[in-house]
């Protein structure tokens, strides 16, 4: 596998990102395809099954693909802080990319509903984690409101650049699978 420069370097022409976007990467993407022999056999065999191992992304989730785009756009706008609602993976990804960019990260979680271990990445990257009464949806409503009233970038999946980072590289991944496998 060749060294990664991150999905923005590789797929920028396919991404609908503004000109002010300033690439922030942790070398996400290019996660391995793993041969799933036991699952092939369980499903009857006679074919080759490969699974994309997105847990090999820097913060351990496919969410890193979208977070690089969201943070890069926010940095390009001059944002100094990011905020998200989370129950784990989004928090870790936001905190990791914010730390890389030198930004403050704030994470709102529903009180008593998220295991501490799921927040280990967010804590490790220095996020300020705040528990709120209510559900994840309540936390999301709060971060939406906060980001409209204050200069803090919202990096949940309601952020269009985050979605662009998640969806657009799929075409490139399909081309890669076709190159490796001869079909997709």
C-alpha atoms as an extended CHARMM CRD file, in Angstrom:
* protein
*
       184  EXT
         1         1  UNK       CA              0.0000000000        0.0000000000        0.0000000000  PROA      1               0.0000000000
         2         2  UNK       CA              1.3770000000        3.4150000000       -0.8880000000  PROA      2               0.0000000000
         3         3  UNK       CA              1.6930000000        6.1710000000        1.6910000000  PROA      3               0.0000000000
         4         4  UNK       CA             -1.4490000000        8.2510000000        2.0310000000  PROA      4               0.0000000000
         5         5  UNK       CA             -1.6750000000       11.9990000000        1.7170000000  PROA      5               0.0000000000
         6         6  UNK       CA             -5.3030000000       11.8720000000        2.8590000000  PROA      6               0.0000000000
         7         7  UNK       CA             -8.5100000000       11.9520000000        0.8960000000  PROA      7               0.0000000000
         8         8  UNK       CA             -8.4060000000       15.6930000000        0.1720000000  PROA      8               0.0000000000
         9         9  UNK       CA             -5.1140000000       15.3650000000       -1.6740000000  PROA      9               0.0000000000
        10        10  UNK       CA             -6.3390000000       12.3380000000       -3.5650000000  PROA      10              0.0000000000
        11        11  UNK       CA             -9.9730000000       13.2680000000       -4.2870000000  PROA      11              0.0000000000
        12        12  UNK       CA            -10.0870000000       17.0820000000       -4.1130000000  PROA      12              0.0000000000
        13        13  UNK       CA            -11.1800000000       17.4390000000       -7.7590000000  PROA      13              0.0000000000
        14        14  UNK       CA            -14.2200000000       15.2630000000       -6.9590000000  PROA      14              0.0000000000
        15        15  UNK       CA            -15.1410000000       17.0970000000       -3.7720000000  PROA      15              0.0000000000
        16        16  UNK       CA            -17.4410000000       20.1040000000       -3.7110000000  PROA      16              0.0000000000
        17        17  UNK       CA            -15.2900000000       22.1470000000       -1.3340000000  PROA      17              0.0000000000
        18        18  UNK       CA            -14.9040000000       25.9360000000       -1.4040000000  PROA      18              0.0000000000
        19        19  UNK       CA            -11.6640000000       27.5310000000       -2.5870000000  PROA      19              0.0000000000
        20        20  UNK       CA            -10.8520000000       28.7100000000        0.9470000000  PROA      20              0.0000000000
        21        21  UNK       CA            -10.5530000000       25.0990000000        2.1810000000  PROA      21              0.0000000000
        22        22  UNK       CA             -7.2130000000       24.5190000000        3.9340000000  PROA      22              0.0000000000
        23        23  UNK       CA             -6.3750000000       20.7900000000        3.9610000000  PROA      23              0.0000000000
        24        24  UNK       CA             -6.1190000000       19.2420000000        7.4330000000  PROA      24              0.0000000000
        25        25  UNK       CA             -5.2000000000       15.5800000000        7.2420000000  PROA      25              0.0000000000
        26        26  UNK       CA             -4.1560000000       12.7120000000        9.4350000000  PROA      26              0.0000000000
        27        27  UNK       CA             -3.4950000000       10.5240000000        6.3760000000  PROA      27              0.0000000000
        28        28  UNK       CA             -7.0210000000        9.0980000000        6.4350000000  PROA      28              0.0000000000
        29        29  UNK       CA             -8.3000000000        6.7770000000        3.7670000000  PROA      29              0.0000000000
        30        30  UNK       CA             -6.5370000000        4.0140000000        1.8800000000  PROA      30              0.0000000000
        31        31  UNK       CA             -7.6520000000        1.5680000000        4.5380000000  PROA      31              0.0000000000
        32        32  UNK       CA             -6.9520000000       -2.0610000000        3.7030000000  PROA      32              0.0000000000
        33        33  UNK       CA             -9.2120000000       -4.5780000000        2.0580000000  PROA      33              0.0000000000
        34        34  UNK       CA             -9.2140000000       -7.7270000000        4.1720000000  PROA      34              0.0000000000
        35        35  UNK       CA             -9.9990000000      -11.1520000000        2.7760000000  PROA      35              0.0000000000
        36        36  UNK       CA            -12.9970000000      -12.5010000000        4.7670000000  PROA      36              0.0000000000
        37        37  UNK       CA            -12.3970000000      -16.2300000000        4.3410000000  PROA      37              0.0000000000
        38        38  UNK       CA            -14.6450000000      -17.4160000000        7.1820000000  PROA      38              0.0000000000
        39        39  UNK       CA            -17.5480000000      -15.2270000000        6.0720000000  PROA      39              0.0000000000
        40        40  UNK       CA            -17.0950000000      -16.4630000000        2.4780000000  PROA      40              0.0000000000
        41        41  UNK       CA            -17.4160000000      -20.0570000000        3.7160000000  PROA      41              0.0000000000
        42        42  UNK       CA            -20.3980000000      -19.1950000000        5.9330000000  PROA      42              0.0000000000
        43        43  UNK       CA            -22.1420000000      -17.6670000000        2.9160000000  PROA      43              0.0000000000
        44        44  UNK       CA            -21.5620000000      -20.7540000000        0.7780000000  PROA      44              0.0000000000
        45        45  UNK       CA            -18.1720000000      -20.0600000000       -0.8010000000  PROA      45              0.0000000000
        46        46  UNK       CA            -17.3320000000      -20.0010000000       -4.4770000000  PROA      46              0.0000000000
        47        47  UNK       CA            -16.4520000000      -16.2980000000       -4.4150000000  PROA      47              0.0000000000
        48        48  UNK       CA            -13.9020000000      -13.9230000000       -2.9460000000  PROA      48              0.0000000000
        49        49  UNK       CA            -15.1470000000      -11.5230000000       -0.2690000000  PROA      49              0.0000000000
        50        50  UNK       CA            -13.0980000000       -8.5120000000        0.7480000000  PROA      50              0.0000000000
        51        51  UNK       CA            -14.0770000000       -6.1380000000        3.5520000000  PROA      51              0.0000000000
        52        52  UNK       CA            -12.8890000000       -2.5360000000        3.7390000000  PROA      52              0.0000000000
        53        53  UNK       CA            -11.3820000000       -2.0670000000        7.2080000000  PROA      53              0.0000000000
        54        54  UNK       CA            -12.3000000000        1.5220000000        8.0560000000  PROA      54              0.0000000000
        55        55  UNK       CA            -11.1970000000        1.0100000000       11.6560000000  PROA      55              0.0000000000
        56        56  UNK       CA             -7.6570000000        1.6250000000       10.3780000000  PROA      56              0.0000000000
        57        57  UNK       CA             -8.4190000000        5.3270000000        9.8790000000  PROA      57              0.0000000000
        58        58  UNK       CA             -6.5620000000        7.6170000000       12.3100000000  PROA      58              0.0000000000
        59        59  UNK       CA             -9.4010000000        8.0030000000       14.8370000000  PROA      59              0.0000000000
        60        60  UNK       CA            -10.6680000000        4.4870000000       14.1590000000  PROA      60              0.0000000000
        61        61  UNK       CA            -13.7430000000        5.2150000000       12.0680000000  PROA      61              0.0000000000
        62        62  UNK       CA            -15.0200000000        5.9060000000        8.5640000000  PROA      62              0.0000000000
        63        63  UNK       CA            -16.0890000000        9.2590000000       10.0440000000  PROA      63              0.0000000000
        64        64  UNK       CA            -12.5250000000       10.4920000000        9.5780000000  PROA      64              0.0000000000
        65        65  UNK       CA            -13.2120000000       10.6950000000        5.8340000000  PROA      65              0.0000000000
        66        66  UNK       CA            -15.8750000000       13.3280000000        6.3760000000  PROA      66              0.0000000000
        67        67  UNK       CA            -14.1690000000       15.0420000000        9.2820000000  PROA      67              0.0000000000
        68        68  UNK       CA            -11.1010000000       15.9330000000        7.2360000000  PROA      68              0.0000000000
        69        69  UNK       CA            -13.3460000000       17.8510000000        4.8260000000  PROA      69              0.0000000000
        70        70  UNK       CA            -15.4110000000       19.5600000000        7.5420000000  PROA      70              0.0000000000
        71        71  UNK       CA            -12.3460000000       20.6650000000        9.5320000000  PROA      71              0.0000000000
        72        72  UNK       CA            -10.4630000000       21.7550000000        6.4190000000  PROA      72              0.0000000000
        73        73  UNK       CA            -13.3610000000       23.9740000000        5.3720000000  PROA      73              0.0000000000
        74        74  UNK       CA            -13.6990000000       25.3830000000        8.9140000000  PROA      74              0.0000000000
        75        75  UNK       CA             -9.9770000000       26.2070000000        9.1160000000  PROA      75              0.0000000000
        76        76  UNK       CA            -10.2110000000       27.9050000000        5.7330000000  PROA      76              0.0000000000
        77        77  UNK       CA            -12.9850000000       30.1260000000        7.1360000000  PROA      77              0.0000000000
        78        78  UNK       CA            -10.7600000000       31.0510000000       10.0480000000  PROA      78              0.0000000000
        79        79  UNK       CA            -12.6910000000       29.1210000000       12.6760000000  PROA      79              0.0000000000
        80        80  UNK       CA            -10.8360000000       28.5220000000       15.9430000000  PROA      80              0.0000000000
        81        81  UNK       CA            -13.2350000000       26.0210000000       17.5440000000  PROA      81              0.0000000000
        82        82  UNK       CA            -15.4320000000       23.1100000000       16.5020000000  PROA      82              0.0000000000
        83        83  UNK       CA            -18.4450000000       21.5490000000       18.1810000000  PROA      83              0.0000000000
        84        84  UNK       CA            -20.3810000000       18.3250000000       17.7940000000  PROA      84              0.0000000000
        85        85  UNK       CA            -22.9290000000       16.1210000000       19.4920000000  PROA      85              0.0000000000
        86        86  UNK       CA            -21.7600000000       12.5500000000       19.8010000000  PROA      86              0.0000000000
        87        87  UNK       CA            -21.9970000000        9.1510000000       21.4010000000  PROA      87              0.0000000000
        88        88  UNK       CA            -18.4040000000        8.2360000000       20.5340000000  PROA      88              0.0000000000
        89        89  UNK       CA            -16.9170000000        8.0410000000       17.0340000000  PROA      89              0.0000000000
        90        90  UNK       CA            -17.7720000000       11.5680000000       15.8960000000  PROA      90              0.0000000000
        91        91  UNK       CA            -16.2510000000       12.9300000000       19.1220000000  PROA      91              0.0000000000
        92        92  UNK       CA            -12.9650000000       11.0990000000       18.5770000000  PROA      92              0.0000000000
        93        93  UNK       CA            -12.7390000000       12.1350000000       14.9480000000  PROA      93              0.0000000000
        94        94  UNK       CA            -13.6290000000       15.7900000000       15.5940000000  PROA      94              0.0000000000
        95        95  UNK       CA            -11.1500000000       15.9930000000       18.4640000000  PROA      95              0.0000000000
        96        96  UNK       CA             -8.3460000000       14.3800000000       16.4680000000  PROA      96              0.0000000000
        97        97  UNK       CA             -8.7250000000       16.6710000000       13.4530000000  PROA      97              0.0000000000
        98        98  UNK       CA             -9.2330000000       19.7430000000       15.6370000000  PROA      98              0.0000000000
        99        99  UNK       CA             -6.0320000000       18.9190000000       17.5240000000  PROA      99              0.0000000000
       100       100  UNK       CA             -4.1800000000       18.5080000000       14.2170000000  PROA      100             0.0000000000
       101       101  UNK       CA             -5.4140000000       21.9580000000       13.1560000000  PROA      101             0.0000000000
       102       102  UNK       CA             -4.6940000000       23.5580000000       16.5310000000  PROA      102             0.0000000000
       103       103  UNK       CA             -8.3890000000       24.2150000000       17.1800000000  PROA      103             0.0000000000
       104       104  UNK       CA            -10.4230000000       23.7860000000       20.3300000000  PROA      104             0.0000000000
       105       105  UNK       CA            -13.0140000000       20.9950000000       20.2010000000  PROA      105             0.0000000000
       106       106  UNK       CA            -16.2050000000       20.8110000000       22.2360000000  PROA      106             0.0000000000
       107       107  UNK       CA            -18.3350000000       17.6700000000       22.4050000000  PROA      107             0.0000000000
       108       108  UNK       CA            -21.8470000000       17.4790000000       23.8410000000  PROA      108             0.0000000000
       109       109  UNK       CA            -23.0420000000       14.0530000000       24.9400000000  PROA      109             0.0000000000
       110       110  UNK       CA            -26.2490000000       12.8170000000       26.5660000000  PROA      110             0.0000000000
       111       111  UNK       CA            -25.6100000000       12.4750000000       30.3090000000  PROA      111             0.0000000000
       112       112  UNK       CA            -25.1370000000        8.9050000000       31.5090000000  PROA      112             0.0000000000
       113       113  UNK       CA            -25.7270000000        7.4030000000       28.0570000000  PROA      113             0.0000000000
       114       114  UNK       CA            -22.1800000000        7.1600000000       26.6930000000  PROA      114             0.0000000000
       115       115  UNK       CA            -19.5850000000        4.7510000000       28.0580000000  PROA      115             0.0000000000
       116       116  UNK       CA            -16.3550000000        6.4690000000       29.0680000000  PROA      116             0.0000000000
       117       117  UNK       CA            -14.3740000000        4.1120000000       26.8290000000  PROA      117             0.0000000000
       118       118  UNK       CA            -16.2320000000        5.3900000000       23.7670000000  PROA      118             0.0000000000
       119       119  UNK       CA            -14.9540000000        8.8700000000       24.5870000000  PROA      119             0.0000000000
       120       120  UNK       CA            -11.3240000000        7.8590000000       25.1180000000  PROA      120             0.0000000000
       121       121  UNK       CA            -10.2730000000        9.2790000000       21.7390000000  PROA      121             0.0000000000
       122       122  UNK       CA            -11.9970000000       12.5960000000       22.3770000000  PROA      122             0.0000000000
       123       123  UNK       CA            -10.3130000000       12.9150000000       25.7610000000  PROA      123             0.0000000000
       124       124  UNK       CA             -6.9460000000       11.8440000000       24.3450000000  PROA      124             0.0000000000
       125       125  UNK       CA             -7.0690000000       14.6190000000       21.7420000000  PROA      125             0.0000000000
       126       126  UNK       CA             -8.0680000000       17.2470000000       24.2990000000  PROA      126             0.0000000000
       127       127  UNK       CA            -11.7600000000       17.7420000000       23.6100000000  PROA      127             0.0000000000
       128       128  UNK       CA            -13.8940000000       19.4870000000       26.1750000000  PROA      128             0.0000000000
       129       129  UNK       CA            -16.6790000000       16.9470000000       26.7670000000  PROA      129             0.0000000000
       130       130  UNK       CA            -19.8970000000       18.2900000000       28.2630000000  PROA      130             0.0000000000
       131       131  UNK       CA            -22.7660000000       16.0840000000       29.3920000000  PROA      131             0.0000000000
       132       132  UNK       CA            -26.2750000000       17.4340000000       28.8660000000  PROA      132             0.0000000000
       133       133  UNK       CA            -29.6240000000       16.2140000000       30.1140000000  PROA      133             0.0000000000
       134       134  UNK       CA            -31.5560000000       14.4890000000       27.3600000000  PROA      134             0.0000000000
       135       135  UNK       CA            -30.8580000000       12.4150000000       24.2910000000  PROA      135             0.0000000000
       136       136  UNK       CA            -28.3950000000       12.5890000000       21.4150000000  PROA      136             0.0000000000
       137       137  UNK       CA            -31.0440000000       14.5140000000       19.4680000000  PROA      137             0.0000000000
       138       138  UNK       CA            -31.2100000000       17.0640000000       22.2850000000  PROA      138             0.0000000000
       139       139  UNK       CA            -27.4160000000       17.4310000000       22.1610000000  PROA      139             0.0000000000
       140       140  UNK       CA            -27.5740000000       17.8750000000       18.3870000000  PROA      140             0.0000000000
       141       141  UNK       CA            -30.2470000000       20.5550000000       18.7340000000  PROA      141             0.0000000000
       142       142  UNK       CA            -28.0220000000       22.3950000000       21.2010000000  PROA      142             0.0000000000
       143       143  UNK       CA            -24.9190000000       22.3040000000       18.9960000000  PROA      143             0.0000000000
       144       144  UNK       CA            -26.9770000000       23.5110000000       16.0350000000  PROA      144             0.0000000000
       145       145  UNK       CA            -28.2190000000       26.4440000000       18.1090000000  PROA      145             0.0000000000
       146       146  UNK       CA            -24.7600000000       27.2280000000       19.5270000000  PROA      146             0.0000000000
       147       147  UNK       CA            -23.0940000000       27.1560000000       16.0960000000  PROA      147             0.0000000000
       148       148  UNK       CA            -25.6860000000       29.5960000000       14.7070000000  PROA      148             0.0000000000
       149       149  UNK       CA            -25.0720000000       32.1010000000       17.5030000000  PROA      149             0.0000000000
       150       150  UNK       CA            -21.3080000000       31.7860000000       18.0200000000  PROA      150             0.0000000000
       151       151  UNK       CA            -18.2050000000       31.5270000000       15.8070000000  PROA      151             0.0000000000
       152       152  UNK       CA            -17.7940000000       27.7800000000       16.2550000000  PROA      152             0.0000000000
       153       153  UNK       CA            -17.9210000000       25.2800000000       13.3960000000  PROA      153             0.0000000000
       154       154  UNK       CA            -20.4950000000       22.5050000000       13.6280000000  PROA      154             0.0000000000
       155       155  UNK       CA            -18.9230000000       19.2410000000       12.4540000000  PROA      155             0.0000000000
       156       156  UNK       CA            -21.7730000000       16.7470000000       12.8200000000  PROA      156             0.0000000000
       157       157  UNK       CA            -23.0710000000       15.0540000000        9.6720000000  PROA      157             0.0000000000
       158       158  UNK       CA            -25.5150000000       17.9440000000        9.1250000000  PROA      158             0.0000000000
       159       159  UNK       CA            -22.4140000000       19.8510000000        7.9570000000  PROA      159             0.0000000000
       160       160  UNK       CA            -22.5180000000       19.6050000000        4.1370000000  PROA      160             0.0000000000
       161       161  UNK       CA            -18.7260000000       19.4140000000        3.8330000000  PROA      161             0.0000000000
       162       162  UNK       CA            -18.6160000000       16.4970000000        6.2280000000  PROA      162             0.0000000000
       163       163  UNK       CA            -21.0980000000       14.6610000000        4.0090000000  PROA      163             0.0000000000
       164       164  UNK       CA            -19.0900000000       15.5510000000        0.9160000000  PROA      164             0.0000000000
       165       165  UNK       CA            -16.0020000000       14.0330000000        2.5040000000  PROA      165             0.0000000000
       166       166  UNK       CA            -17.8990000000       10.8490000000        3.2960000000  PROA      166             0.0000000000
       167       167  UNK       CA            -19.7060000000       10.3510000000        0.0120000000  PROA      167             0.0000000000
       168       168  UNK       CA            -17.5870000000       11.6880000000       -2.8150000000  PROA      168             0.0000000000
       169       169  UNK       CA            -14.5090000000        9.4700000000       -2.3370000000  PROA      169             0.0000000000
       170       170  UNK       CA            -16.7520000000        6.4350000000       -2.9250000000  PROA      170             0.0000000000
       171       171  UNK       CA            -16.2800000000        6.8860000000       -6.6590000000  PROA      171             0.0000000000
       172       172  UNK       CA            -12.5250000000        6.7820000000       -6.2310000000  PROA      172             0.0000000000
       173       173  UNK       CA            -12.8010000000        3.7510000000       -3.9950000000  PROA      173             0.0000000000
       174       174  UNK       CA            -14.8800000000        1.9690000000       -6.6270000000  PROA      174             0.0000000000
       175       175  UNK       CA            -12.2070000000        2.7250000000       -9.2290000000  PROA      175             0.0000000000
       176       176  UNK       CA             -9.5960000000        1.2900000000       -6.8330000000  PROA      176             0.0000000000
       177       177  UNK       CA            -11.6470000000       -1.8660000000       -6.2540000000  PROA      177             0.0000000000
       178       178  UNK       CA            -12.0730000000       -2.2420000000      -10.0030000000  PROA      178             0.0000000000
       179       179  UNK       CA             -8.3140000000       -1.8730000000      -10.5070000000  PROA      179             0.0000000000
       180       180  UNK       CA             -7.6290000000       -4.5120000000       -7.8350000000  PROA      180             0.0000000000
       181       181  UNK       CA            -10.4540000000       -6.9230000000       -8.5760000000  PROA      181             0.0000000000
       182       182  UNK       CA            -11.4520000000       -6.3240000000      -12.1690000000  PROA      182             0.0000000000
       183       183  UNK       CA            -15.0540000000       -5.6190000000      -11.0970000000  PROA      183             0.0000000000
       184       184  UNK       CA            -17.1030000000       -3.8740000000       -8.4090000000  PROA      184             0.0000000000
